[in-house]
Amino acid sequence: EAGVVQSPRYKIIEKKQPVAFWCNPISGHNTLYWYRQNLGQGPELLIRYENEEAVDDSQLPKDRFSAERLKGVDSTLKIQPAELGDSAVYLCASSSRGAQYEQYFGPGTRLTVT
Amino acid sequence: GQNIDQPTEMTATEGAIVQINCTYQTSGFNGLFWYQQHAGEAPTFLSYNVLDGLEEKGRFSSFLSRSKGYSYLLLKELQMKDSASYLCAVRDGNAGNMLTFGGGTRLMVKP
């Protein structure tokens, strides 16, 4: 069974530029999460989807961040414009409904804003 | 909100036993998780505790005391490949079962 797939794995952009990250969760997993992980810290939740509905986006900086999960499968996280402080690893995770105690993480996208 | 504390770094010797502690404060505790994360890789699930006591899984065991807001991860017969960060995470039932992670404990296993 394929795991959570993310792309790109690495991205370097200049500040004020836009950037997008893509996530394909494990097949059949209804719940999808986007986390941000700064160096030496634990992941912090940005947004959680149940199918195509965003049920928890309180930590998402809505002035520059946006996310969508069309058709309740793949998801895209966008930053526009990027700032230096956005440099981090962006992790996508998924879990199946009824088994939300275990989240499966993708390899992440390492973003560097210069 | 939640407050999760765990040591930043630990060092242990190959073949030894190491205990990584985690303390937490939360209003709606609904489970505690331990994840392992090798440098540059995704966190992988290790264990889950929701009731008090010890959960054993091979060389790894996890303990929970809800009254004390305390958990530990015990790693036995340490191997070099166990060098990684270990993340403690608490699920809050009062916040839609949101998972909040601690900062992680970076374990270095030496020969």
Coordinates of C-alpha atoms in Angstrom, one line a residue:
Chain A
E1 CA 0.0 0.0 0.0
A2 CA 1.4 3.4 -1.0
G3 CA 1.9 5.9 1.8
V4 CA 1.2 9.6 1.8
V5 CA 2.7 11.2 -1.2
Q6 CA 3.9 14.8 -1.2
S7 CA 5.6 17.0 -3.8
P8 CA 7.8 18.7 -4.3
R9 CA 10.3 17.4 -1.6
Y10 CA 12.3 20.6 -1.7
K11 CA 11.5 24.1 -2.8
I12 CA 13.6 27.3 -2.7
I13 CA 12.0 30.6 -3.5
E14 CA 12.6 34.2 -3.0
K15 CA 10.4 36.1 -0.5
K16 CA 7.2 37.6 -1.9
Q17 CA 6.9 34.7 -4.4
P18 CA 4.0 32.2 -4.3
V19 CA 4.5 28.5 -3.6
A20 CA 2.2 25.5 -3.6
F21 CA 2.5 22.1 -2.0
W22 CA 0.6 19.0 -3.1
C23 CA -0.5 16.0 -1.0
N24 CA -2.0 12.7 -2.0
P25 CA -3.2 10.8 1.1
I26 CA -3.5 7.1 1.6
S27 CA -6.3 5.6 -0.4
G28 CA -9.5 5.6 1.6
H29 CA -8.4 8.0 4.3
N30 CA -11.0 10.6 4.9
T31 CA -9.1 12.9 7.2
L32 CA -6.2 14.9 5.9
Y33 CA -3.9 17.2 7.9
W34 CA -1.4 19.9 7.0
Y35 CA 1.4 20.6 9.6
R36 CA 4.3 23.0 9.7
Q37 CA 7.5 21.8 11.4
N38 CA 10.2 24.3 12.2
L39 CA 13.7 23.0 12.8
G40 CA 14.1 21.3 16.2
Q41 CA 10.4 21.6 17.0
G42 CA 7.4 19.3 16.8
P43 CA 4.8 19.6 14.0
E44 CA 2.1 22.3 14.4
L45 CA -1.3 21.8 12.8
L46 CA -2.3 24.2 10.2
I47 CA -5.5 22.7 8.9
R48 CA -7.6 19.5 9.1
Y49 CA -10.0 18.2 6.5
E50 CA -12.8 15.7 6.9
N51 CA -13.4 14.7 3.3
E52 CA -13.5 18.0 1.4
E53 CA -14.6 20.1 4.4
A54 CA -12.0 22.1 6.5
V55 CA -13.0 21.4 10.1
D56 CA -10.1 23.0 11.9
D57 CA -8.2 25.9 10.3
S58 CA -7.7 28.1 13.4
Q59 CA -3.9 27.9 13.1
L60 CA -3.8 28.7 9.4
P61 CA -2.5 32.3 8.7
K62 CA -5.3 33.2 6.4
D63 CA -3.8 36.4 5.1
R64 CA -1.3 34.5 3.1
F65 CA -2.0 30.8 3.4
S66 CA -4.8 28.9 1.7
A67 CA -5.7 25.3 1.2
E68 CA -8.1 23.2 -0.7
R69 CA -9.1 19.6 -1.0
L70 CA -11.3 19.2 -4.0
K71 CA -13.2 15.9 -4.3
G72 CA -12.0 15.0 -0.8
V73 CA -8.8 13.3 -2.0
D74 CA -5.7 15.3 -3.0
S75 CA -5.0 18.6 -1.3
T76 CA -3.0 21.7 -2.1
L77 CA -1.5 24.2 0.4
K78 CA -0.5 27.6 -1.0
I79 CA 1.4 30.5 0.4
Q80 CA 1.2 33.9 -1.3
P81 CA 3.3 35.8 -0.8
A82 CA 6.0 33.8 1.1
E83 CA 8.0 35.4 3.9
L84 CA 11.3 34.5 5.3
G85 CA 9.7 33.1 8.4
D86 CA 7.8 30.6 6.3
S87 CA 10.9 28.5 5.9
A88 CA 10.0 25.1 7.4
V89 CA 9.0 21.6 6.5
Y90 CA 5.4 21.2 5.5
L91 CA 4.0 17.8 6.4
C92 CA 0.8 16.2 5.2
A93 CA -0.8 13.4 7.2
S94 CA -3.9 11.3 6.8
S95 CA -6.0 9.0 8.9
S96 CA -9.0 6.8 8.3
R97 CA -12.3 7.7 9.9
G98 CA -12.8 5.8 13.1
A99 CA -9.1 5.3 13.5
Q100 CA -8.1 8.9 14.0
Y101 CA -5.7 7.9 16.7
E102 CA -3.1 7.0 14.2
Q103 CA -1.9 9.5 11.6
Y104 CA 0.3 8.5 8.7
F105 CA 2.7 11.2 7.6
G106 CA 4.2 12.0 4.2
P107 CA 7.9 12.8 3.8
G108 CA 7.2 16.6 3.8
T109 CA 8.2 19.5 1.6
R110 CA 11.2 21.4 2.9
L111 CA 10.6 25.1 2.0
T112 CA 13.5 27.6 2.0
V113 CA 12.5 31.3 1.5
T114 CA 15.5 33.5 0.7
Chain B
G1 CA -4.6 25.1 25.3
Q2 CA -2.0 22.5 25.9
N3 CA 1.5 22.5 27.3
I4 CA 3.8 19.5 26.5
D5 CA 7.3 19.2 27.9
Q6 CA 10.0 16.7 27.0
P7 CA 13.8 16.9 27.2
T8 CA 15.5 18.5 24.2
E9 CA 18.3 16.0 23.9
M10 CA 19.5 12.7 25.4
T11 CA 22.5 10.5 24.8
A12 CA 22.7 6.7 25.5
T13 CA 24.9 3.8 24.7
E14 CA 24.2 1.0 22.3
G15 CA 22.6 -2.0 24.1
A16 CA 21.5 0.1 27.0
I17 CA 18.0 1.2 28.1
V18 CA 16.7 4.8 27.9
Q19 CA 13.6 6.4 29.2
I20 CA 12.2 9.6 27.5
N21 CA 9.7 11.5 29.7
C22 CA 6.8 13.7 28.6
T23 CA 4.6 15.8 30.8
Y24 CA 1.5 17.5 29.6
Q25 CA -1.4 19.8 30.7
T26 CA -4.6 19.6 28.8
S27 CA -8.3 20.2 29.6
G28 CA -9.7 17.4 27.4
F29 CA -7.1 14.5 27.4
N30 CA -8.1 11.9 24.9
G31 CA -4.9 9.9 24.2
L32 CA -1.2 10.3 24.1
F33 CA 1.0 9.2 21.2
W34 CA 4.7 8.7 20.6
Y35 CA 6.2 9.2 17.2
Q36 CA 9.8 8.5 15.9
Q37 CA 11.3 10.9 13.4
H38 CA 14.6 10.3 11.7
A39 CA 16.4 13.4 10.4
G40 CA 14.8 14.6 7.2
E41 CA 12.1 12.0 7.3
A42 CA 8.4 11.8 8.2
P43 CA 7.3 11.0 11.8
T44 CA 6.3 7.4 12.2
F45 CA 3.8 6.1 14.8
L46 CA 5.3 4.2 17.7
S47 CA 2.6 3.8 20.4
Y48 CA -0.7 5.0 21.7
N49 CA -1.9 5.2 25.3
V50 CA -5.4 6.3 26.5
L51 CA -5.6 4.4 29.8
D52 CA -3.2 4.3 32.6
G53 CA -0.5 1.7 32.5
L54 CA 2.2 0.2 30.3
E55 CA 1.9 -0.7 26.6
E56 CA 4.7 -2.9 25.4
K57 CA 5.6 -3.4 21.7
G58 CA 8.9 -5.2 21.2
R59 CA 11.8 -3.2 22.3
F60 CA 9.6 -0.1 22.9
S61 CA 7.2 0.4 25.7
S62 CA 5.1 3.4 26.6
F63 CA 3.6 4.3 30.0
L64 CA 0.8 6.7 30.9
S65 CA -0.4 8.2 34.2
R66 CA -3.4 10.5 33.5
S67 CA -3.6 11.8 37.1
K68 CA 0.0 13.0 36.9
G69 CA -0.1 14.2 33.3
Y70 CA 2.9 12.0 32.6
S71 CA 4.1 9.6 30.1
Y72 CA 7.4 7.9 29.2
L73 CA 8.8 6.0 26.2
L74 CA 11.2 3.2 27.2
L75 CA 13.6 1.9 24.6
K76 CA 15.5 -1.3 25.4
E77 CA 18.5 -2.9 23.8
L78 CA 19.3 0.3 22.0
Q79 CA 20.6 0.1 18.5
M80 CA 22.4 2.7 16.5
K81 CA 19.4 3.1 14.2
D82 CA 17.3 4.3 17.2
S83 CA 19.1 7.6 16.9
A84 CA 16.2 9.9 16.0
S85 CA 13.8 12.5 17.5
Y86 CA 11.0 11.1 19.6
L87 CA 7.8 13.2 19.6
C88 CA 5.2 13.1 22.3
A89 CA 1.7 14.2 21.2
V90 CA -1.5 14.7 23.1
R91 CA -5.0 14.5 21.6
D92 CA -7.5 17.0 23.0
G93 CA -11.1 15.8 23.0
N94 CA -12.3 19.4 23.7
A95 CA -10.6 20.6 20.5
G96 CA -12.0 18.2 17.9
N97 CA -9.4 15.6 18.8
M98 CA -6.6 17.9 17.6
L99 CA -3.2 16.4 18.1
T100 CA -0.6 18.7 19.7
F101 CA 3.1 17.8 19.6
G102 CA 5.8 18.4 22.0
G103 CA 9.1 19.8 20.7
G104 CA 10.6 16.3 20.5
T105 CA 13.6 14.7 22.2
R106 CA 16.6 14.1 20.0
L107 CA 18.2 10.8 21.1
M108 CA 21.8 10.0 20.1
V109 CA 22.9 6.4 20.5
K110 CA 26.7 6.0 20.8
P111 CA 28.7 2.8 20.3

